[in-house]
Short mmCIF file of C-alpha atoms in Angstrom, two decimals:
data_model
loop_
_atom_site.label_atom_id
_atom_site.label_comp_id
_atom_site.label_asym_id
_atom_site.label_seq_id
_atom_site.Cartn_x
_atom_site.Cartn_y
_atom_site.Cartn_z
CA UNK I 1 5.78 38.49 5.46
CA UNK I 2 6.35 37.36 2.07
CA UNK I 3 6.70 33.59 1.26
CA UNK I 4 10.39 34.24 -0.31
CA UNK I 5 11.41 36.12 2.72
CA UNK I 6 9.76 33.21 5.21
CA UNK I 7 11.44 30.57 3.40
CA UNK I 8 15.01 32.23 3.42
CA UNK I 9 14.55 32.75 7.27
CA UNK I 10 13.70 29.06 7.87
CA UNK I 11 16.93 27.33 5.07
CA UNK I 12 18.65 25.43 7.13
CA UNK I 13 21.88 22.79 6.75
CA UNK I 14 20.72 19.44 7.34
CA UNK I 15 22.70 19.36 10.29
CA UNK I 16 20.58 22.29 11.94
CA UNK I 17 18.26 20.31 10.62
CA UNK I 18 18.21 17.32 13.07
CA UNK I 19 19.56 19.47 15.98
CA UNK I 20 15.54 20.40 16.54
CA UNK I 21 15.76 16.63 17.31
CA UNK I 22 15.53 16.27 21.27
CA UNK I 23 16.18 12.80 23.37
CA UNK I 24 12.26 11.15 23.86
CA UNK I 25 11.09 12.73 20.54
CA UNK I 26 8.63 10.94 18.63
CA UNK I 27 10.01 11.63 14.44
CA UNK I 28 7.33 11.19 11.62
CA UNK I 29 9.66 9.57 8.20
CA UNK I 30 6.68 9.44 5.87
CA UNK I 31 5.68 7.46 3.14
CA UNK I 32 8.07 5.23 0.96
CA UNK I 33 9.63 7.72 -1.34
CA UNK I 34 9.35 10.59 0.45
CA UNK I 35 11.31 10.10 3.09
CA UNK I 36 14.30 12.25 3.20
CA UNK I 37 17.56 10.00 3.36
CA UNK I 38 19.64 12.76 4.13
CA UNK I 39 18.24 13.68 7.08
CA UNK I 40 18.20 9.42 8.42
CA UNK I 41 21.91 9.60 7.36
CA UNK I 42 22.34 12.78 9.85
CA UNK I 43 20.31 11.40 12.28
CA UNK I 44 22.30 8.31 12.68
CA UNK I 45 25.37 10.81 13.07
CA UNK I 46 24.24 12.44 15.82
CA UNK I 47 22.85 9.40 17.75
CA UNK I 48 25.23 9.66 20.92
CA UNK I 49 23.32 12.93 21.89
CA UNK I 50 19.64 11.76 21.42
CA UNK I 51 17.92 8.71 23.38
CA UNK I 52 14.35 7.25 24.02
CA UNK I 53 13.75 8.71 20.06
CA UNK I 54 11.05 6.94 17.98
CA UNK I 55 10.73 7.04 14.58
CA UNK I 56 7.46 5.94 12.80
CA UNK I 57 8.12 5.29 8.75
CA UNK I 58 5.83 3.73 6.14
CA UNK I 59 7.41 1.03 2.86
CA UNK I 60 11.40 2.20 3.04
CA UNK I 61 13.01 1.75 -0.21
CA UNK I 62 16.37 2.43 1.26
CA UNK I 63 18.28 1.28 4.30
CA UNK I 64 17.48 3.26 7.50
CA UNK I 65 20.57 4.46 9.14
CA UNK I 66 19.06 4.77 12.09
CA UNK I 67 18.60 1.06 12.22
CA UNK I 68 22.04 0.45 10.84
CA UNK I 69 24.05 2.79 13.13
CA UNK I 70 21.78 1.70 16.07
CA UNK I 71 21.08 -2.20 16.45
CA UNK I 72 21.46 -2.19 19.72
CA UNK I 73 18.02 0.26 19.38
CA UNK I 74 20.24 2.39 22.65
CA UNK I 75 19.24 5.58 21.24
CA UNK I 76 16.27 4.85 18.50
CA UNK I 77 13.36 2.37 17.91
CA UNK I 78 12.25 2.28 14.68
CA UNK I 79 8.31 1.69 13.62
CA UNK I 80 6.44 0.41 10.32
CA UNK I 81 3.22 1.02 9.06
CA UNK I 82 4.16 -1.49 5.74
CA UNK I 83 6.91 -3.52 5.45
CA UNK I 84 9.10 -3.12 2.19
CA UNK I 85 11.33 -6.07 1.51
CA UNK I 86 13.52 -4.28 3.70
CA UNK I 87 11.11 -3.39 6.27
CA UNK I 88 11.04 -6.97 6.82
CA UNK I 89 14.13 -8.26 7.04
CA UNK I 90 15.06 -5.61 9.85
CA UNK I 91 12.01 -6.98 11.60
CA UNK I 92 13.61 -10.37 11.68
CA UNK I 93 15.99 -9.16 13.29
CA UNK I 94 14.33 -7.40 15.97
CA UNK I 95 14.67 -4.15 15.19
CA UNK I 96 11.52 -3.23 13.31
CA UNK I 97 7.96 -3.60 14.85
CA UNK I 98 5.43 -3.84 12.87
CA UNK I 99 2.47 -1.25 13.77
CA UNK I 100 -1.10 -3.06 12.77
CA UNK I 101 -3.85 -0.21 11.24
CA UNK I 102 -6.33 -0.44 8.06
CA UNK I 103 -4.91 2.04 5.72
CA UNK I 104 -7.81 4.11 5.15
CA UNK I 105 -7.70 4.75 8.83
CA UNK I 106 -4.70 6.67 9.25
CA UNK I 107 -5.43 10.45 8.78
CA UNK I 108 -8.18 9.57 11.80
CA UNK I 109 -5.44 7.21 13.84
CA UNK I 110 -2.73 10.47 13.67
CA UNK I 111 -5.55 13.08 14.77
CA UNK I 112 -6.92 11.39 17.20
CA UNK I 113 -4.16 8.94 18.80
CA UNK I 114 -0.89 10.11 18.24
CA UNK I 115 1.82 12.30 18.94
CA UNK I 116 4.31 13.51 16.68
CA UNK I 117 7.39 16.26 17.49
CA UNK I 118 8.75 16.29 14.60
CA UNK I 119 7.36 15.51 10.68
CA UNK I 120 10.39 15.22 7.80
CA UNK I 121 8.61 15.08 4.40
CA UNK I 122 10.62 15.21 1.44
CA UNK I 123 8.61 17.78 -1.42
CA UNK I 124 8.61 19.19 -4.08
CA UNK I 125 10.20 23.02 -3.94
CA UNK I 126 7.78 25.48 -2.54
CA UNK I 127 5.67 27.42 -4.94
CA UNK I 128 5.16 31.06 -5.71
CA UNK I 129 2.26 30.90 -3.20
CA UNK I 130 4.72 29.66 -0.60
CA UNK I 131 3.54 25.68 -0.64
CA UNK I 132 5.24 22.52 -0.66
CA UNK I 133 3.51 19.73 -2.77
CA UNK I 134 3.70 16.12 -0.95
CA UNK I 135 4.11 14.74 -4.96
CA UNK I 136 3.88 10.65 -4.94
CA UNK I 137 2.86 10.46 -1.31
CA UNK I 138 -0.42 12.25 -0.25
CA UNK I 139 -1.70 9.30 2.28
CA UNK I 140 -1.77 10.57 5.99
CA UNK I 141 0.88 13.17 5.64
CA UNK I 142 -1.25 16.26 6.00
CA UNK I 143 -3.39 14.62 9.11
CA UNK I 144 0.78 13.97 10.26
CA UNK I 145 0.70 17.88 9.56
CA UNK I 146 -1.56 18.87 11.52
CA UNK I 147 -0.55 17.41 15.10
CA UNK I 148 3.08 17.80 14.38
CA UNK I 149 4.70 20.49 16.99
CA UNK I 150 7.65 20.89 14.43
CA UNK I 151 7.74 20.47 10.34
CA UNK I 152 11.19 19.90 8.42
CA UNK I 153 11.08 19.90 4.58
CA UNK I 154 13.36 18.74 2.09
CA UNK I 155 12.95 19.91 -1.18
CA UNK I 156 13.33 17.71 -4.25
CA UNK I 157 13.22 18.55 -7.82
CA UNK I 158 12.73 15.33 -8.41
CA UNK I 159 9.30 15.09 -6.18
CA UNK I 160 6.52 15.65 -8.97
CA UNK I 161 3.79 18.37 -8.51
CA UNK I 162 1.16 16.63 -7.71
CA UNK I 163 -2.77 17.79 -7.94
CA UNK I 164 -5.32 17.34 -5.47
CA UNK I 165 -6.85 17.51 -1.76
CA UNK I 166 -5.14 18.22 1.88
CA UNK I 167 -1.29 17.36 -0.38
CA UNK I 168 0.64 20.25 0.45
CA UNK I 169 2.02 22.27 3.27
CA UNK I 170 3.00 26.00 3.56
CA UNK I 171 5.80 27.89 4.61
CA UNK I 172 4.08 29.00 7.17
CA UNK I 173 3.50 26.41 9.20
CA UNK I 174 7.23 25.08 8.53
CA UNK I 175 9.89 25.02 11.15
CA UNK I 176 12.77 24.32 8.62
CA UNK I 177 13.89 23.78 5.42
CA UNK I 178 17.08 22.41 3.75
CA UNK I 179 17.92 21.79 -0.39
CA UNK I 180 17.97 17.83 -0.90
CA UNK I 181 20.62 16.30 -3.56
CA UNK I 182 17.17 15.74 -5.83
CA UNK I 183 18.26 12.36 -7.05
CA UNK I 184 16.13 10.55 -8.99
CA UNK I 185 12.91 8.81 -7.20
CA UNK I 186 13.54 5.46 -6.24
CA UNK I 187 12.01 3.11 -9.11
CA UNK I 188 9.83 0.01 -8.37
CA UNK I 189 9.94 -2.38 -11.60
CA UNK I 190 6.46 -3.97 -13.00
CA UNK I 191 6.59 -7.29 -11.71
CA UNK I 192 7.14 -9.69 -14.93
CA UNK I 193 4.29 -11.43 -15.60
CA UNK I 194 4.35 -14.77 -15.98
CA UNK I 195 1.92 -17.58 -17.49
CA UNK I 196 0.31 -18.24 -14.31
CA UNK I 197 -0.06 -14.34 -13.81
CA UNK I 198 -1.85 -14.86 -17.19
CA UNK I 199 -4.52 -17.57 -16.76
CA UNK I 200 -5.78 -15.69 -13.42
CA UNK I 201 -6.44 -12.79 -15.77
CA UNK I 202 -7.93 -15.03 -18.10
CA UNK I 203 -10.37 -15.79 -15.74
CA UNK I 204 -11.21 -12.52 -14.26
CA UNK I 205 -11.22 -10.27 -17.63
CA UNK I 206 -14.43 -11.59 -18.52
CA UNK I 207 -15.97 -10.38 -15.36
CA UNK I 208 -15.09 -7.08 -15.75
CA UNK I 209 -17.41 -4.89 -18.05
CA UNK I 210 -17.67 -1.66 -19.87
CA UNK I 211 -17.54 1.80 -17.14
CA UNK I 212 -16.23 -0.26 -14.21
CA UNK I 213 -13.89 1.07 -11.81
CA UNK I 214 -10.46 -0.07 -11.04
CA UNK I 215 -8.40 -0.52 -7.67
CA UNK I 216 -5.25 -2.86 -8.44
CA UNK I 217 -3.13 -3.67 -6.43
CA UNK I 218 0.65 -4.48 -7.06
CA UNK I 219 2.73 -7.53 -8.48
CA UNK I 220 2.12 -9.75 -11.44
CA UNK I 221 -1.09 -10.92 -11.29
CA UNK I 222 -2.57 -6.98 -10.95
CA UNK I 223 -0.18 -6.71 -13.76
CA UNK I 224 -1.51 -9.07 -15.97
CA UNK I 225 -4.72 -7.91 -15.72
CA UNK I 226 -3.89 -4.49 -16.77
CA UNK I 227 -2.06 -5.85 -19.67
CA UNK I 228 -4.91 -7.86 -20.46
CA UNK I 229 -7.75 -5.32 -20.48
CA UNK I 230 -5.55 -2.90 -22.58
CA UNK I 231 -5.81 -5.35 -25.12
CA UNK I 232 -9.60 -6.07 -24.65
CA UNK I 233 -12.28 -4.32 -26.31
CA UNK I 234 -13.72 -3.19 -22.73
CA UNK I 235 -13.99 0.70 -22.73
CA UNK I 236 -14.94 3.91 -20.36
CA UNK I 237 -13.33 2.07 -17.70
CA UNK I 238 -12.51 4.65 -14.03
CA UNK I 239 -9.89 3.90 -11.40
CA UNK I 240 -10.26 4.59 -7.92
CA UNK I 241 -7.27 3.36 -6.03
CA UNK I 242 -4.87 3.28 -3.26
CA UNK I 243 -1.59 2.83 -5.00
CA UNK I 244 -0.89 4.44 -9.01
CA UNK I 245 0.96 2.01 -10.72
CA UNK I 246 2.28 1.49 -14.03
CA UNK I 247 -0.10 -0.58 -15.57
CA UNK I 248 -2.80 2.34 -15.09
CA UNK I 249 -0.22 4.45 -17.89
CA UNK I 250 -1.22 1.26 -20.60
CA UNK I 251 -4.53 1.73 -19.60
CA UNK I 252 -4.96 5.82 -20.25
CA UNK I 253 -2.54 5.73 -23.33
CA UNK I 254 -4.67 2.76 -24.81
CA UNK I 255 -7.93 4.33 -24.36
CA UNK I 256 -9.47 2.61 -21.97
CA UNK I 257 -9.52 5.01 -19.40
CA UNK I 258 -12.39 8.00 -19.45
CA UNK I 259 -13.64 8.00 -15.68
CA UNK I 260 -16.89 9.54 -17.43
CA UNK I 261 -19.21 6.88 -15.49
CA UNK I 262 -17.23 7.21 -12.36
CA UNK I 263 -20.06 8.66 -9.72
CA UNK I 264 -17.41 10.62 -7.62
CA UNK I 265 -14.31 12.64 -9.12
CA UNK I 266 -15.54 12.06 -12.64
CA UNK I 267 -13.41 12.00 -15.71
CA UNK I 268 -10.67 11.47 -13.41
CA UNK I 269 -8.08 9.05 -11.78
CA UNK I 270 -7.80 8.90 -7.78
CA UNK I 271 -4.81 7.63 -5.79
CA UNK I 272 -3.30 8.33 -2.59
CA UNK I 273 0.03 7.30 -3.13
CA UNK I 274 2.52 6.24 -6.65
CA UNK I 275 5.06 3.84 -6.71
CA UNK I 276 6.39 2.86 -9.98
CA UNK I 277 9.06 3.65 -12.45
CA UNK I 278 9.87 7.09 -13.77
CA UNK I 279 7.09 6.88 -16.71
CA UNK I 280 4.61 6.47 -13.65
CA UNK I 281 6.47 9.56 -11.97
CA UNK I 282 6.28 11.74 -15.50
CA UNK I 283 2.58 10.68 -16.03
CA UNK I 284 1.07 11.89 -12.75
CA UNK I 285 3.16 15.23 -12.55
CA UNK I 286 1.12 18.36 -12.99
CA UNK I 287 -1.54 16.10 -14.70
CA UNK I 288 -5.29 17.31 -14.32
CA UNK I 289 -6.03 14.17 -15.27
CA UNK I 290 -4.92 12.48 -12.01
CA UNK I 291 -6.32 13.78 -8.14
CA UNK I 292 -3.94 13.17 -5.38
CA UNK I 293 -6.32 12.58 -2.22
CA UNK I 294 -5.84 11.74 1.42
CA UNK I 295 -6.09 7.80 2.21
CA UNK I 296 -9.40 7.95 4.13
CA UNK I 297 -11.12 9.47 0.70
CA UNK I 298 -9.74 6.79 -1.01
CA UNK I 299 -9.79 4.17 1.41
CA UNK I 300 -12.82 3.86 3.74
CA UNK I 301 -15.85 1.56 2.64
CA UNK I 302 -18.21 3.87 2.04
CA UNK I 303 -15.98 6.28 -0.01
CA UNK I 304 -15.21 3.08 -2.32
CA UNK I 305 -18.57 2.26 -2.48
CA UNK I 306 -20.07 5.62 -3.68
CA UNK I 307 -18.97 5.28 -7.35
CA UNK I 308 -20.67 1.75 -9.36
CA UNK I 309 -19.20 -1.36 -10.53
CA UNK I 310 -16.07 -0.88 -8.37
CA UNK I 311 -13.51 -4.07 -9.76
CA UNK I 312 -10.94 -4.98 -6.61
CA UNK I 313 -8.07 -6.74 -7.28
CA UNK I 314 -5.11 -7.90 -5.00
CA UNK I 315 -2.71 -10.86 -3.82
CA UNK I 316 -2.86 -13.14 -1.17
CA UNK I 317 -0.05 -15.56 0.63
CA UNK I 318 -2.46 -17.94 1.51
CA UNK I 319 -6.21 -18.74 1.59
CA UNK I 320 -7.85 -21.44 4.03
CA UNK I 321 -10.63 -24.24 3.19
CA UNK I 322 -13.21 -22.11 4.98
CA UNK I 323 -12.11 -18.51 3.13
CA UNK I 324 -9.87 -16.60 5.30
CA UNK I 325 -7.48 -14.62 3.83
CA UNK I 326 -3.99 -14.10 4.34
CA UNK I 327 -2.23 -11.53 2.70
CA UNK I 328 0.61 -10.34 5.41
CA UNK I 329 2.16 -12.58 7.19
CA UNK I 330 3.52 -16.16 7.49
CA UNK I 331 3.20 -17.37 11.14
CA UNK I 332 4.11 -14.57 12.86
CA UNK I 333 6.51 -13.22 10.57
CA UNK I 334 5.07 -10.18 9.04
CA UNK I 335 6.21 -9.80 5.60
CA UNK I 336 4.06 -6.33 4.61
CA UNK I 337 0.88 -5.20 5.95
CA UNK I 338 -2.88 -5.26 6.09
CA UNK I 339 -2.97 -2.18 3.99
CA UNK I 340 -5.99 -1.29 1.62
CA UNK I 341 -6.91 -5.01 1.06
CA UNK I 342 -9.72 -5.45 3.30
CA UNK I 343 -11.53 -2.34 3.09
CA UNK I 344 -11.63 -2.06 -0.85
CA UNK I 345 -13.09 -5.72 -0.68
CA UNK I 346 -15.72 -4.40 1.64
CA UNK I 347 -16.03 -1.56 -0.70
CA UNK I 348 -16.23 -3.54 -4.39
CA UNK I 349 -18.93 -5.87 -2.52
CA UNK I 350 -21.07 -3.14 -1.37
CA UNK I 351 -20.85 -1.09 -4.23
CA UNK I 352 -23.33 -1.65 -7.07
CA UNK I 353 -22.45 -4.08 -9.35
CA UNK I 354 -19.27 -4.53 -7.78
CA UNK I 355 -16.87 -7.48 -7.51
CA UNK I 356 -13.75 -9.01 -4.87
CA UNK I 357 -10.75 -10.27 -6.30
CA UNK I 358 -7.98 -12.39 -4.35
CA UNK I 359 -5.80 -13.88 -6.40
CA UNK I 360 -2.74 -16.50 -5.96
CA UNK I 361 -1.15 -19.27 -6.97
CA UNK I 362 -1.89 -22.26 -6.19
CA UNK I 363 1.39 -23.34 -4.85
CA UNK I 364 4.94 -21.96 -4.34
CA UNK I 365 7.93 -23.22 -3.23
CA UNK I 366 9.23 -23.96 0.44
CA UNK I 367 12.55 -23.21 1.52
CA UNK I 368 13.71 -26.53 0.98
CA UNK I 369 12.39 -26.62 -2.84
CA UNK I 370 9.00 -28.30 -2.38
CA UNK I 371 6.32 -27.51 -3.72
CA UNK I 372 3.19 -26.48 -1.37
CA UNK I 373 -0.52 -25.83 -1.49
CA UNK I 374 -1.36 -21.81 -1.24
CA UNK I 375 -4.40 -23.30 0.00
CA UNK I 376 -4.50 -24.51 3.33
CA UNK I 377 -7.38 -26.53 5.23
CA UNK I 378 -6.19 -24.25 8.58
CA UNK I 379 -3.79 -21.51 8.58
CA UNK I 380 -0.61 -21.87 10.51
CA UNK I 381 -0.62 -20.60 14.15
CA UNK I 382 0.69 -16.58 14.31
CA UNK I 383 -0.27 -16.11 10.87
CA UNK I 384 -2.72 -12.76 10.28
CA UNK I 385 -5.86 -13.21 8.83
CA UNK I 386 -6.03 -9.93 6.58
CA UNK I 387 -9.63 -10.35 4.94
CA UNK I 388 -12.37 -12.74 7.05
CA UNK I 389 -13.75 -15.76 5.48
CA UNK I 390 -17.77 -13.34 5.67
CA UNK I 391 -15.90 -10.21 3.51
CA UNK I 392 -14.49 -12.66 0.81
CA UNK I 393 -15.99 -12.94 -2.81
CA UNK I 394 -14.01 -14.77 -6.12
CA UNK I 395 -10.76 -16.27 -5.24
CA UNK I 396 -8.82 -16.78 -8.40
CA UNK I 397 -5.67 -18.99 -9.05
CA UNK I 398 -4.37 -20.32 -12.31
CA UNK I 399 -7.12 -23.57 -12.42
CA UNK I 400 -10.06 -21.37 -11.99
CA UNK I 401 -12.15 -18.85 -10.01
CA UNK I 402 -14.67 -19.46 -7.69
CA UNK I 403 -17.50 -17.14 -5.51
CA UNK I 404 -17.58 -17.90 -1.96
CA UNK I 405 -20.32 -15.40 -1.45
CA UNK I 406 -23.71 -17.38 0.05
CA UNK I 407 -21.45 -20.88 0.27
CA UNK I 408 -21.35 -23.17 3.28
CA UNK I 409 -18.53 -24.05 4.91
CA UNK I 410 -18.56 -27.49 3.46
CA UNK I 411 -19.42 -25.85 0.17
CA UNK I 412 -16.47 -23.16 0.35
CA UNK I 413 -14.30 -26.02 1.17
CA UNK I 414 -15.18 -28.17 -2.15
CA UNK I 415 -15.20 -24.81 -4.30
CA UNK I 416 -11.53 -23.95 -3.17
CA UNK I 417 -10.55 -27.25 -3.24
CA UNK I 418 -11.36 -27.20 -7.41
CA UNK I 419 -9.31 -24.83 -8.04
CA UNK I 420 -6.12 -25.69 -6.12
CA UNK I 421 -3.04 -27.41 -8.01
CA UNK I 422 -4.48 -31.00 -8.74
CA UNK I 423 -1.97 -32.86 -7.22
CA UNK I 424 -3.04 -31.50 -3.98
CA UNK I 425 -7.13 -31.71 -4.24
CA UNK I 426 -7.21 -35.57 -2.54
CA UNK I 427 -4.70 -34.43 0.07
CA UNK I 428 -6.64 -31.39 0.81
CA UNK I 429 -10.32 -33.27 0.63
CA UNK I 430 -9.14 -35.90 2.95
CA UNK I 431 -7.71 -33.20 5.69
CA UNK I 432 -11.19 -31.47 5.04
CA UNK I 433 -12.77 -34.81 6.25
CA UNK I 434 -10.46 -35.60 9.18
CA UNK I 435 -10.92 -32.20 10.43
CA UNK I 436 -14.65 -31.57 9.53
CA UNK I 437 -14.28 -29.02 7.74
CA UNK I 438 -17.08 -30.52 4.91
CA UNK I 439 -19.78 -32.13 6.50
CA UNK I 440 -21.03 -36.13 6.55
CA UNK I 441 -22.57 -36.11 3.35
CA UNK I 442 -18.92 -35.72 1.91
CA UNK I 443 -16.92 -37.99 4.04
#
């Protein structure tokens, strides 16, 4: 049957749309900005027919009728992969759990593990060839594909075409399709960058050098550092990454960006997913330039480790005296997610010439307006260690950067000691002592 004729057969109104819906369904939302609104908002409508219904999403950028129309969770419960601001506050109120996975892991976690009755992806419109593109959000969505028993589609104009691997779906294997509003993607604003941000660049810049390979992660620091090498005289730089972001534009437009030393998908730029602003959005559509793969090729260790020189750089919450890291949770209050953090370190440090960033500052600011120490002789009971003190290499903040590769205990203590805020060094060597953390020679 031709693809114009299949897709005319399956057009649906949103409201037909949900009907497929049936009480103890399990519903796939997928990832961040493709997730179709409409159909949440429909959903929530017809709630008082449907019960026992989960719903698995990943990073909302909108509020999730189903949660709003439903806190009582009688007819839905609602599961996270990553928490978005959102995400999180939901989940303090107890109607959000958290579900705990390395990213990289998911296309083999949905094949192997899970069950999913019904998929709603939001694309781009289908092609001549009768395929939708996933655009911003290739991740697990084509693993979520292939164990769904039913696939709903909303079309977007405002999805970007998107090349790459395993990032579409065709018409073919669609149970429905209904015309979205296409409003424009939602827009996630470069964090400003301030003069800490700045100074933890400072000190990591110089450790980057000519043909190394980016993965940055997102916020100011990872900003700053993209502002700062655009402005360096390093060169022939590649990026290999989880998340596109707009720093990676100022890279490309400034030159810095060939991928021609890059020892998998050369002379070009691999993500999984985008979030960013519309310039990001613009950049990446139908751009050869850029190769929208699954999350395990981007992801696992040894897929990060293939190419040479691989530079990882992310944020932490918190870092202890002995070198865990804590990058998703306070106590047990999740605020996002383990994410790509842990397996891009393991992949920078096994990859040839490669290097582990963590970066904070040294303190932030209670609730109360204090001023605390972002590093900690013990972490606080609950809270998640995302990368183990044995995976972690430089930790950066704005007084300086140390490696923690090869160190003691004791000597990991001192090193991360040095470079917290100085009016908390004595406290912090003192607790060190009382606890014995360091050993005798330092008491």
């Amino acid at each position: 049957m031709p693809v114009q004729q299949m897709l005319q057969e399956k057009m649906v109104s949103v409201s037909e749309a949900v009907a497929l819906v049936n009480s103890g369904d399990t519903i796939d939302y997928g990832f961040s900005v493709t997730q179709s609104d409409i159909f949440d908002t429909e959903l929530a409508k017809q709630k008082d027919r449907l019960k026992d219904v989960i719903v698995r999403g990943t990073l909302s950028v909108a509020a999730r009728q189903i949660i709003e129309q439903d806190p009582d969770q009688q007819h839905f419960e609602y599961q996270n992969w990553h928490f978005s601001g959102y995400d999180r506050k939901k989940s303090e109120q107890g109607v959000v759990s958290y579900i705990p996975f390395n990213f990289g892991e998911g296309p083999h976690i949905y094949r192997e593990y899970l069950k999913t009755d019904v998929l709603v992806l939001k694309t781009s419109p289908m092609d001549q060839h009768g395929y939708f593109n996933f655009g911003v959000s290739n991740t697990f969505a084509r693993a979520c594909c292939d164990i769904a028993k039913k696939i709903i589609i909303e079309t977007s104009s405002a999805i970007p075409v998107c090349y790459g691997n395993e990032n579409t779906v065709h018409i073919s294997e669609v149970a429905a399709v209904f015309q979205g509003d296409s409003a424009p993607l939602f827009e996630l604003p470069s964090a400003p960058i301030s003069d800490i941000d700045r100074q933890v660049a400072d000190y990591i810049v110089p450790l980057i050098k000519d043909r190394s390979c980016l993965q940055i992660g997102i916020g100011g620091m990872p900003n700053a550092v993209c502002s700062a090498l655009a402005h360096s005289t390093i060169k022939d730089l590649g990026i290999h990454t989880e998340m596109f972001v707009d720093g990676m534009v100022d890279l490309v437009e400034k030159g810095k960006v060939t991928g021609n030393y890059k020892q998998t998908y050369r002379g070009q730029i691999v993500y999984t997913f985008a979030l960013g602003s519309k310039r990001t959005y613009d950049f990446i559509h139908k751009n050869a330039l850029c190769v929208s793969i699954p999350v395990d090729e981007t992801n696992l260790t040894n897929k990060i480790a293939q190419n040479d020189n691989v530079i990882s750089i992310n944020n932490c919450l918190q870092v202890d005296l002995t070198g865990q890291v804590a990058s998703e949770s306070n106590g047990h209050r999740q605020i996002s997610g383990t994410g790509g953090q842990l397996q891009f370190v393991r992949g920078a440090v096994a990859s040839k010439g490669g290097k582990s960033f963590i970066c904070l500052s040294s303190r932030f600011m209670d609730k109360e307006g204090r001023p605390r120490s972002r590093i900690v002789p013990g972490l606080e009971e609950g809270t998640v260690v995302t990368t183990p003190r044995s995976d972690t290499m430089y930790v950066v903040t704005e007084f300086g950067i140390v490696n923690l590769k090869g160190k003691s205990i004791s000597e990991r203590a001192l090193a991360l000691i040095s470079i917290a805020h100085p009016d908390d060094r004595e406290s912090l060597l003192q607790q060190a002592r009382d606890s014995g953390i360091v050993s005798r020679r330092y008491c």
